[in-house]
Amino acid sequence: MNSTQELLSVIRLKKYFPLPKKSFFQKGRPHLRAVDEITLDVKKGEIFGLVGESGCGKSTFGRTLLQLYSPTSGEVKYFGRSLQEFAPKYARKTTADEGIDLTKLTPKELRLLRKDLQIIFQDPYSSLNPRMTVGQIIAEGAITHKYYKKGSKELQNYVVETMKKCGLQPYMLHRYPHQFSGGQRQRVCIARALAVKPKFIVCDECVSALDVSVQSQILNLLLDLKEQEGLTYLFISHDLSVVRHVSNRIAVMYLGKIVESGNAQDVFENPRHPYTVALISAIPTTEGKKDKILLSGNMPSPVSPPSGCPFHMRCFMAQECCRRIPAPVVEIEKGHFVACHFAEKTTEEKRKIALSKQKVKG
Ligand SMILES: Nc1ncnc2c1ncn2[C@@H]1O[C@H](COP(=O)(O)OP(=O)(O)OP(=O)(O)O)[C@@H](O)[C@H]1O
Ligand SMILES: [Mg+2]
C-alpha cells in the first residue's frame, strides 16, 4: 500500500510526559499528553507545515518523530533507505517497502541514521556552542559521520563549500557564534545541518525569532536548498502566513492532536475545522479589514484533556455530541481530512455562525 513517494509515515504516535503524583493517595501517575495519537505521512521532496498555538505539542511532535524523545507508543516509518544500505552489520529483516521503524532501532543504529534526519531550532544562539568556531561547528557532523578526516584540507574545502551554499563567506570560518547577527547564526545552524547531508529536516520555528526581512531571506535559503539538495522539511510554526508561504501540505494541531490536514491551498481556501476557520480569519491581509473570529478561553490543560472533541470548550459550533464523542476524521475532499462532527458544513456557514455568536456576545 505504501506509495514510493512517502519519506516518513507516522502511525498513532504518542508522547506522554510523566508528572509527579500530587498526593500519596492519588491513583496512577498523571501524564501530560503532549502528542496524542498523531498519524500522518510526509512525502519525499515536500514541505509539510505544522501549525497550532503555543503549547499544543508541535515541538514535542518534531522531536519525538526524530526519536530525540522516546515515544510513549506508535510507529515512525522511514523510507529514505533500507537498513541494509546504511548499516549492513545491523541489518534486520526489513525491505525497502516496509520502511525502517525508527522507534524500534537501537541507539547505535539510530546514531548511524541520524545524519539523514536533522533539526533546526528557533533560537540559533543557544543551540550553537559558544566556544567553537563556526568552521568547527559545521565540520563536527562531517567528522562524526566519517565524511572527512579531522584537520584535512578536504574537510576545510567541504566546510567552506557548505558555508557558501548557506550564504556565509569563507572569512567567517574562524569566527565565533557571538560575532554573528541572528540571521547569520541561523545560516550557521542550517549549514551545520546541511554538512551531514541530510534527507529530512525538522525546521522548528526556525524563523520566528528573526526580523521580517531576515525571515524571508532565511525562508528563501531553505527553499533553494530544498531544491538543490533534494530535501524534505517538516516546517513547524505558529505563524500561519509563513506556513502558507512555504508549505505544500499542512496539518493543524490542537491539544496534541491533528484536527485538520491537507493540501496547503485547500486548507487555507476551504478550512473546515472551526479552529482552522478561526486561525485563518486572524491572518492579517492587505485587502483591508475583515471579520476576525475571536476564540474565547485558552487551550485546556494537556494533563486532563476534555472528553469528546478536544476543541469543544472553545468551539462556536459545539453541540452535545462534541462534549461526549471524539470527532470522526472525515475526508471532505481528496487528501483533506477534518476531525469535526460538522465537517460537512462549509467554511462560510461556520464563519457566519461564529460571527453571529460574537455579535450577540458583543
Ligand atoms: N520535556 C518536557 N517535560 C514535560 N512536559 C513537556 C516537556 N516538553 C514539553 N512539555 C509540555 O508539552 C506540551 C507541548 O509543548 P511543546 O513545546 O511541544 O509545544 P509547542 O506547540 O512547540 O509550543 P510553542 O509554539 O510555544 O513552541 C506543553 O504543555 C509543554 O509544557
Ligand atoms: Mg515549540
CSV table of C-alpha atoms and ligand atoms in Angstrom, one decimal:
chain,number,residue,atom,x,y,z
A,1,MET,CA,0.0,0.0,0.0
A,2,ASN,CA,2.9,2.2,0.6
A,3,SER,CA,3.5,4.7,-2.2
A,4,THR,CA,7.1,5.2,-3.2
A,5,GLN,CA,6.6,8.9,-2.5
A,6,GLU,CA,6.5,8.7,1.2
A,7,LEU,CA,9.6,9.6,3.2
A,8,LEU,CA,8.1,9.2,6.6
A,9,SER,CA,4.9,7.6,7.8
A,10,VAL,CA,3.9,8.4,11.4
A,11,ILE,CA,1.3,6.0,12.9
A,12,ARG,CA,-0.6,6.8,16.1
A,13,LEU,CA,2.4,8.5,17.6
A,14,LYS,CA,2.1,9.4,21.3
A,15,LYS,CA,4.3,11.2,23.7
A,16,TYR,CA,3.1,11.5,27.3
A,17,PHE,CA,5.4,13.1,29.8
A,18,PRO,CA,5.0,11.5,33.3
A,19,LEU,CA,4.3,14.0,36.1
A,20,PRO,CA,4.9,13.6,39.8
A,21,LYS,CA,2.0,12.4,41.9
A,22,LYS,CA,0.2,15.2,43.7
A,23,SER,CA,-0.5,13.1,46.7
A,24,PHE,CA,0.4,9.7,48.0
A,25,PHE,CA,-3.2,8.6,47.7
A,26,GLN,CA,-3.6,9.6,44.0
A,27,LYS,CA,-4.4,6.7,41.8
A,28,GLY,CA,-2.0,6.1,39.0
A,29,ARG,CA,0.6,8.5,37.7
A,30,PRO,CA,-0.6,11.7,35.9
A,31,HIS,CA,0.7,12.3,32.4
A,32,LEU,CA,0.9,15.3,30.2
A,33,ARG,CA,-0.4,14.3,26.8
A,34,ALA,CA,1.8,16.4,24.6
A,35,VAL,CA,1.3,14.3,21.4
A,36,ASP,CA,-1.8,12.2,21.4
A,37,GLU,CA,-2.1,9.6,18.6
A,38,ILE,CA,-0.9,11.5,15.6
A,39,THR,CA,-1.0,9.8,12.2
A,40,LEU,CA,0.4,11.5,9.1
A,41,ASP,CA,2.7,10.9,6.1
A,42,VAL,CA,5.5,13.2,4.9
A,43,LYS,CA,6.1,12.8,1.2
A,44,LYS,CA,9.6,13.0,-0.5
A,45,GLY,CA,10.6,16.5,-1.5
A,46,GLU,CA,7.6,18.3,0.1
A,47,ILE,CA,7.4,20.9,2.8
A,48,PHE,CA,4.9,19.7,5.4
A,49,GLY,CA,3.8,22.6,7.6
A,50,LEU,CA,2.7,22.0,11.2
A,51,VAL,CA,0.7,24.9,12.8
A,52,GLY,CA,-1.0,25.4,16.1
A,53,GLU,CA,-0.9,27.7,19.1
A,54,SER,CA,1.8,27.7,21.7
A,55,GLY,CA,1.9,24.6,23.8
A,56,CYS,CA,-0.2,22.4,21.5
A,57,GLY,CA,2.7,20.0,21.1
A,58,LYS,CA,4.4,20.9,17.8
A,59,SER,CA,8.0,20.8,19.1
A,60,THR,CA,7.3,17.6,21.0
A,61,PHE,CA,6.0,16.0,17.9
A,62,GLY,CA,9.0,17.1,15.9
A,63,ARG,CA,11.4,15.7,18.5
A,64,THR,CA,9.5,12.5,19.0
A,65,LEU,CA,9.4,11.9,15.3
A,66,LEU,CA,13.2,12.2,15.2
A,67,GLN,CA,13.5,10.0,18.3
A,68,LEU,CA,15.1,12.8,20.3
A,69,TYR,CA,12.3,12.0,22.7
A,70,SER,CA,11.4,8.3,23.0
A,71,PRO,CA,7.8,7.8,22.0
A,72,THR,CA,5.2,6.5,24.5
A,73,SER,CA,3.8,4.4,21.7
A,74,GLY,CA,3.3,4.4,17.9
A,75,GLU,CA,5.5,4.0,14.9
A,76,VAL,CA,7.6,6.2,12.7
A,77,LYS,CA,8.5,4.5,9.4
A,78,TYR,CA,11.3,5.9,7.4
A,79,PHE,CA,11.5,5.1,3.7
A,80,GLY,CA,14.7,7.0,2.9
A,81,ARG,CA,16.9,3.9,2.9
A,82,SER,CA,16.9,0.3,3.7
A,83,LEU,CA,18.5,-0.7,6.9
A,84,GLN,CA,20.9,-2.9,4.9
A,85,GLU,CA,22.2,0.1,2.9
A,86,PHE,CA,23.2,2.3,5.8
A,87,ALA,CA,24.3,-0.4,8.3
A,88,PRO,CA,24.8,-3.8,6.8
A,89,LYS,CA,26.1,-5.1,10.1
A,90,TYR,CA,22.9,-4.2,11.9
A,91,ALA,CA,20.6,-5.1,9.1
A,92,ARG,CA,17.3,-6.7,10.2
A,93,LYS,CA,14.7,-8.3,8.1
A,94,THR,CA,13.2,-5.2,6.6
A,95,THR,CA,12.6,-4.5,3.0
A,96,ALA,CA,12.6,-1.0,1.4
A,97,ASP,CA,8.9,-1.2,1.1
A,98,GLU,CA,8.2,-1.7,4.8
A,99,GLY,CA,10.4,1.2,5.8
A,100,ILE,CA,12.6,1.4,8.9
A,101,ASP,CA,10.6,1.8,12.1
A,102,LEU,CA,12.7,4.4,13.9
A,103,THR,CA,11.1,3.6,17.2
A,104,LYS,CA,12.5,0.0,17.0
A,105,LEU,CA,16.1,1.0,16.3
A,106,THR,CA,18.9,0.5,18.9
A,107,PRO,CA,20.7,3.7,19.9
A,108,LYS,CA,23.7,2.6,17.8
A,109,GLU,CA,21.5,2.1,14.7
A,110,LEU,CA,19.8,5.4,15.3
A,111,ARG,CA,23.2,7.2,15.5
A,112,LEU,CA,24.1,5.9,12.1
A,113,LEU,CA,20.8,7.1,10.7
A,114,ARG,CA,20.9,10.4,12.5
A,115,LYS,CA,22.7,12.0,9.6
A,116,ASP,CA,19.6,11.6,7.4
A,117,LEU,CA,17.3,13.3,10.0
A,118,GLN,CA,18.3,16.8,11.2
A,119,ILE,CA,16.6,19.6,13.2
A,120,ILE,CA,17.0,23.4,13.2
A,121,PHE,CA,15.7,25.3,16.2
A,122,GLN,CA,14.2,28.6,16.9
A,123,ASP,CA,17.0,30.1,18.9
A,124,PRO,CA,20.2,29.7,17.0
A,125,TYR,CA,22.3,31.2,19.8
A,126,SER,CA,21.5,28.7,22.4
A,127,SER,CA,21.9,25.8,20.0
A,128,LEU,CA,25.4,26.8,19.0
A,129,ASN,CA,28.4,26.0,21.2
A,130,PRO,CA,29.9,29.5,22.0
A,131,ARG,CA,33.4,28.1,22.4
A,132,MET,CA,33.6,26.6,19.0
A,133,THR,CA,34.4,28.5,15.8
A,134,VAL,CA,31.8,28.4,13.0
A,135,GLY,CA,34.2,26.2,11.0
A,136,GLN,CA,34.4,23.7,13.8
A,137,ILE,CA,30.7,23.7,14.4
A,138,ILE,CA,30.0,22.9,10.7
A,139,ALA,CA,32.8,20.4,10.5
A,140,GLU,CA,31.8,18.4,13.6
A,141,GLY,CA,29.0,16.4,11.9
A,142,ALA,CA,31.1,15.7,8.8
A,143,ILE,CA,33.8,14.2,11.0
A,144,THR,CA,31.4,12.2,13.2
A,145,HIS,CA,29.8,10.6,10.2
A,146,LYS,CA,33.3,10.0,8.7
A,147,TYR,CA,32.9,12.0,5.5
A,148,TYR,CA,36.2,13.7,6.0
A,149,LYS,CA,39.2,13.4,8.4
A,150,LYS,CA,39.7,16.0,11.1
A,151,GLY,CA,42.2,18.6,10.1
A,152,SER,CA,42.3,17.6,6.4
A,153,LYS,CA,42.3,20.1,3.5
A,154,GLU,CA,39.3,18.2,2.0
A,155,LEU,CA,37.3,18.9,5.2
A,156,GLN,CA,38.2,22.6,5.1
A,157,ASN,CA,37.1,22.8,1.5
A,158,TYR,CA,33.9,21.0,2.2
A,159,VAL,CA,33.1,23.3,5.1
A,160,VAL,CA,33.8,26.4,3.0
A,161,GLU,CA,31.6,25.0,0.2
A,162,THR,CA,28.8,24.3,2.7
A,163,MET,CA,29.1,27.8,4.1
A,164,LYS,CA,28.9,29.3,0.7
A,165,LYS,CA,25.7,27.3,-0.1
A,166,CYS,CA,24.2,28.9,3.0
A,167,GLY,CA,25.3,32.5,2.2
A,168,LEU,CA,28.3,32.6,4.6
A,169,GLN,CA,31.6,34.0,3.5
A,170,PRO,CA,34.8,31.9,3.8
A,171,TYR,CA,36.5,34.5,6.1
A,172,MET,CA,33.8,33.7,8.7
A,173,LEU,CA,35.3,30.3,9.2
A,174,HIS,CA,37.3,31.2,12.3
A,175,ARG,CA,34.7,33.4,14.0
A,176,TYR,CA,32.6,32.5,17.0
A,177,PRO,CA,28.7,32.5,17.1
A,178,HIS,CA,28.5,35.7,19.2
A,179,GLN,CA,30.2,37.6,16.4
A,180,PHE,CA,27.2,37.0,14.1
A,181,SER,CA,23.8,38.5,13.7
A,182,GLY,CA,20.7,36.4,14.4
A,183,GLY,CA,20.1,35.8,10.7
A,184,GLN,CA,23.7,34.7,10.1
A,185,ARG,CA,23.6,32.4,13.2
A,186,GLN,CA,20.6,30.7,11.7
A,187,ARG,CA,22.6,30.3,8.5
A,188,VAL,CA,25.3,28.6,10.6
A,189,CYS,CA,22.7,26.3,12.0
A,190,ILE,CA,21.4,25.4,8.6
A,191,ALA,CA,25.0,24.9,7.3
A,192,ARG,CA,25.7,22.6,10.3
A,193,ALA,CA,22.6,20.5,9.4
A,194,LEU,CA,23.4,20.5,5.7
A,195,ALA,CA,27.0,19.4,6.3
A,196,VAL,CA,25.9,15.9,7.3
A,197,LYS,CA,24.0,15.5,4.0
A,198,PRO,CA,20.5,15.1,5.5
A,199,LYS,CA,17.4,13.9,3.6
A,200,PHE,CA,14.9,15.3,6.1
A,201,ILE,CA,15.0,18.4,8.3
A,202,VAL,CA,12.6,19.5,11.0
A,203,CYS,CA,12.6,23.3,11.0
A,204,ASP,CA,11.2,24.2,14.4
A,205,GLU,CA,10.1,27.8,14.5
A,206,CYS,CA,13.4,28.4,12.7
A,207,VAL,CA,12.5,32.0,11.5
A,208,SER,CA,10.2,33.0,14.4
A,209,ALA,CA,12.9,34.9,16.3
A,210,LEU,CA,14.1,36.9,13.2
A,211,ASP,CA,13.1,40.3,11.8
A,212,VAL,CA,10.6,40.0,8.9
A,213,SER,CA,13.2,41.0,6.3
A,214,VAL,CA,15.7,38.5,7.6
A,215,GLN,CA,12.9,35.9,7.9
A,216,SER,CA,12.2,36.0,4.2
A,217,GLN,CA,16.0,35.7,3.4
A,218,ILE,CA,16.2,32.6,5.5
A,219,LEU,CA,13.0,31.1,4.1
A,220,ASN,CA,14.3,31.7,0.6
A,221,LEU,CA,17.6,30.0,1.6
A,222,LEU,CA,15.6,27.0,2.9
A,223,LEU,CA,13.6,26.8,-0.3
A,224,ASP,CA,16.7,27.0,-2.5
A,225,LEU,CA,18.5,24.3,-0.5
A,226,LYS,CA,15.5,22.0,-0.7
A,227,GLU,CA,15.6,22.1,-4.5
A,228,GLN,CA,19.4,21.9,-4.8
A,229,GLU,CA,19.9,19.1,-2.2
A,230,GLY,CA,16.6,17.2,-2.7
A,231,LEU,CA,15.5,17.8,0.9
A,232,THR,CA,12.2,17.3,2.7
A,233,TYR,CA,11.1,19.5,5.6
A,234,LEU,CA,8.7,19.4,8.4
A,235,PHE,CA,8.1,23.1,8.9
A,236,ILE,CA,6.8,23.9,12.4
A,237,SER,CA,5.5,27.4,13.1
A,238,HIS,CA,2.7,29.2,14.9
A,239,ASP,CA,2.8,31.8,12.1
A,240,LEU,CA,0.2,30.8,9.6
A,241,SER,CA,1.2,33.3,6.9
A,242,VAL,CA,4.8,31.9,6.9
A,243,VAL,CA,3.5,28.3,6.7
A,244,ARG,CA,1.1,29.3,3.9
A,245,HIS,CA,4.0,30.8,2.0
A,246,VAL,CA,6.3,27.7,2.1
A,247,SER,CA,4.2,24.6,2.6
A,248,ASN,CA,2.8,22.0,0.1
A,249,ARG,CA,0.7,20.4,2.7
A,250,ILE,CA,-0.2,21.4,6.3
A,251,ALA,CA,-1.6,19.9,9.5
A,252,VAL,CA,-3.3,22.0,12.2
A,253,MET,CA,-2.6,20.8,15.7
A,254,TYR,CA,-4.7,21.4,18.8
A,255,LEU,CA,-4.0,19.9,22.2
A,256,GLY,CA,-1.7,17.1,21.0
A,257,LYS,CA,-3.9,16.1,18.1
A,258,ILE,CA,-4.2,16.9,14.4
A,259,VAL,CA,-7.6,18.5,13.8
A,260,GLU,CA,-7.3,19.2,10.1
A,261,SER,CA,-4.8,18.4,7.3
A,262,GLY,CA,-4.5,18.6,3.6
A,263,ASN,CA,-3.0,20.5,0.7
A,264,ALA,CA,-2.0,23.9,1.9
A,265,GLN,CA,-4.1,25.6,-0.6
A,266,ASP,CA,-7.2,23.5,0.1
A,267,VAL,CA,-6.9,24.1,3.9
A,268,PHE,CA,-6.4,27.8,3.5
A,269,GLU,CA,-9.1,28.3,1.0
A,270,ASN,CA,-11.6,25.9,2.4
A,271,PRO,CA,-10.9,25.4,6.1
A,272,ARG,CA,-13.4,23.1,7.7
A,273,HIS,CA,-12.4,22.7,11.3
A,274,PRO,CA,-13.8,25.5,13.4
A,275,TYR,CA,-10.3,26.0,14.9
A,276,THR,CA,-8.7,26.4,11.5
A,277,VAL,CA,-11.5,28.7,10.4
A,278,ALA,CA,-10.8,30.9,13.4
A,279,LEU,CA,-7.0,30.8,12.9
A,280,ILE,CA,-7.2,31.7,9.2
A,281,SER,CA,-9.7,34.6,10.0
A,282,ALA,CA,-7.0,36.1,12.2
A,283,ILE,CA,-4.3,36.3,9.5
A,284,PRO,CA,-3.7,39.9,8.6
A,285,THR,CA,-4.4,40.7,5.0
A,286,THR,CA,-3.7,43.6,2.7
A,287,GLU,CA,-7.3,43.6,1.5
A,288,GLY,CA,-8.4,45.8,4.3
A,289,LYS,CA,-10.4,44.9,7.4
A,290,LYS,CA,-12.0,41.6,7.6
A,291,ASP,CA,-14.1,39.9,10.3
A,292,LYS,CA,-11.9,38.1,12.7
A,293,ILE,CA,-13.2,35.2,14.7
A,294,LEU,CA,-12.2,35.6,18.3
A,295,LEU,CA,-11.8,32.4,20.3
A,296,SER,CA,-12.8,32.5,23.9
A,297,GLY,CA,-10.7,31.0,26.7
A,298,ASN,CA,-7.4,29.2,26.5
A,299,MET,CA,-6.3,25.8,25.4
A,300,PRO,CA,-7.3,23.3,28.1
A,301,SER,CA,-4.5,21.5,30.1
A,302,PRO,CA,-3.0,18.5,28.3
A,303,VAL,CA,-2.8,16.8,31.7
A,304,SER,CA,-6.6,16.4,31.8
A,305,PRO,CA,-7.8,16.9,28.2
A,306,PRO,CA,-11.6,17.3,27.8
A,307,SER,CA,-13.8,14.3,26.8
A,308,GLY,CA,-15.2,14.2,23.2
A,309,CYS,CA,-13.6,16.7,20.8
A,310,PRO,CA,-10.6,18.4,22.3
A,311,PHE,CA,-11.8,21.8,21.0
A,312,HIS,CA,-15.4,21.7,22.1
A,313,MET,CA,-14.9,24.1,25.1
A,314,ARG,CA,-13.9,26.9,22.8
A,315,CYS,CA,-15.9,26.0,19.7
A,316,PHE,CA,-18.7,28.1,18.3
A,317,MET,CA,-20.2,25.0,16.6
A,318,ALA,CA,-20.2,22.8,19.7
A,319,GLN,CA,-23.2,20.7,20.4
A,320,GLU,CA,-23.9,17.9,23.0
A,321,CYS,CA,-22.2,15.2,20.8
A,322,CYS,CA,-19.0,17.2,20.7
A,323,ARG,CA,-18.7,17.1,24.5
A,324,ARG,CA,-19.2,13.3,24.6
A,325,ILE,CA,-17.9,11.7,21.4
A,326,PRO,CA,-14.5,12.2,19.8
A,327,ALA,CA,-15.0,13.6,16.4
A,328,PRO,CA,-14.6,11.2,13.5
A,329,VAL,CA,-12.0,12.0,10.8
A,330,VAL,CA,-13.7,12.9,7.6
A,331,GLU,CA,-12.1,13.2,4.2
A,332,ILE,CA,-14.0,16.2,2.8
A,333,GLU,CA,-12.1,16.4,-0.5
A,334,LYS,CA,-9.2,14.2,-1.7
A,335,GLY,CA,-6.4,14.3,0.9
A,336,HIS,CA,-8.2,16.9,3.0
A,337,PHE,CA,-9.0,15.5,6.4
A,338,VAL,CA,-11.1,17.1,9.2
A,339,ALA,CA,-11.8,15.8,12.7
A,340,CYS,CA,-15.1,17.5,13.4
A,341,HIS,CA,-18.7,16.4,13.9
A,342,PHE,CA,-19.7,19.2,11.5
A,343,ALA,CA,-17.1,18.7,8.8
A,344,GLU,CA,-19.7,18.9,6.1
A,345,LYS,CA,-20.7,22.4,6.9
A,346,THR,CA,-18.9,24.9,4.7
A,347,THR,CA,-16.4,27.5,5.7
A,348,GLU,CA,-18.8,30.2,5.1
A,349,GLU,CA,-21.6,28.6,7.2
A,350,LYS,CA,-19.1,28.2,10.0
A,351,ARG,CA,-17.9,31.8,9.7
A,352,LYS,CA,-21.4,33.1,9.8
A,353,ILE,CA,-22.3,31.1,12.9
A,354,ALA,CA,-19.1,32.3,14.6
A,355,LEU,CA,-19.6,35.9,13.8
A,356,SER,CA,-23.3,36.0,14.7
A,357,LYS,CA,-22.5,34.5,18.1
A,358,GLN,CA,-19.7,37.0,18.5
A,359,LYS,CA,-22.2,39.8,17.8
A,360,VAL,CA,-24.7,38.5,20.3
A,361,LYS,CA,-22.0,38.4,23.0
A,362,GLY,CA,-20.5,41.8,22.0
B,1,LIG,N1,10.3,17.8,28.5
B,1,LIG,C1,9.1,18.0,28.8
B,1,LIG,N2,8.6,17.6,30.0
B,1,LIG,C2,7.3,17.8,30.4
B,1,LIG,N3,6.4,18.5,29.7
B,1,LIG,C3,6.9,19.0,28.5
B,1,LIG,C4,8.2,18.8,28.0
B,1,LIG,N4,8.3,19.4,26.8
B,1,LIG,C5,7.1,20.0,26.5
B,1,LIG,N5,6.2,19.7,27.5
B,1,LIG,C6,4.8,20.1,27.6
B,1,LIG,O1,4.2,19.6,26.4
B,1,LIG,C7,3.3,20.5,25.9
B,1,LIG,C8,3.6,20.8,24.4
B,1,LIG,O2,4.8,21.5,24.4
B,1,LIG,P1,5.6,21.9,23.0
B,1,LIG,O3,6.8,22.6,23.4
B,1,LIG,O4,5.7,20.7,22.2
B,1,LIG,O5,4.5,22.9,22.4
B,1,LIG,P2,4.7,23.8,21.1
B,1,LIG,O6,3.5,23.6,20.3
B,1,LIG,O7,6.0,23.6,20.4
B,1,LIG,O8,4.7,25.3,21.7
B,1,LIG,P3,5.5,26.6,21.2
B,1,LIG,O9,4.7,27.1,20.0
B,1,LIG,O10,5.4,27.5,22.3
B,1,LIG,O11,6.9,26.3,20.8
B,1,LIG,C9,3.3,21.7,26.8
B,1,LIG,O12,2.2,21.6,27.7
B,1,LIG,C10,4.6,21.6,27.5
B,1,LIG,O13,4.6,22.2,28.8
B,2,MG,MG,7.7,24.7,20.1
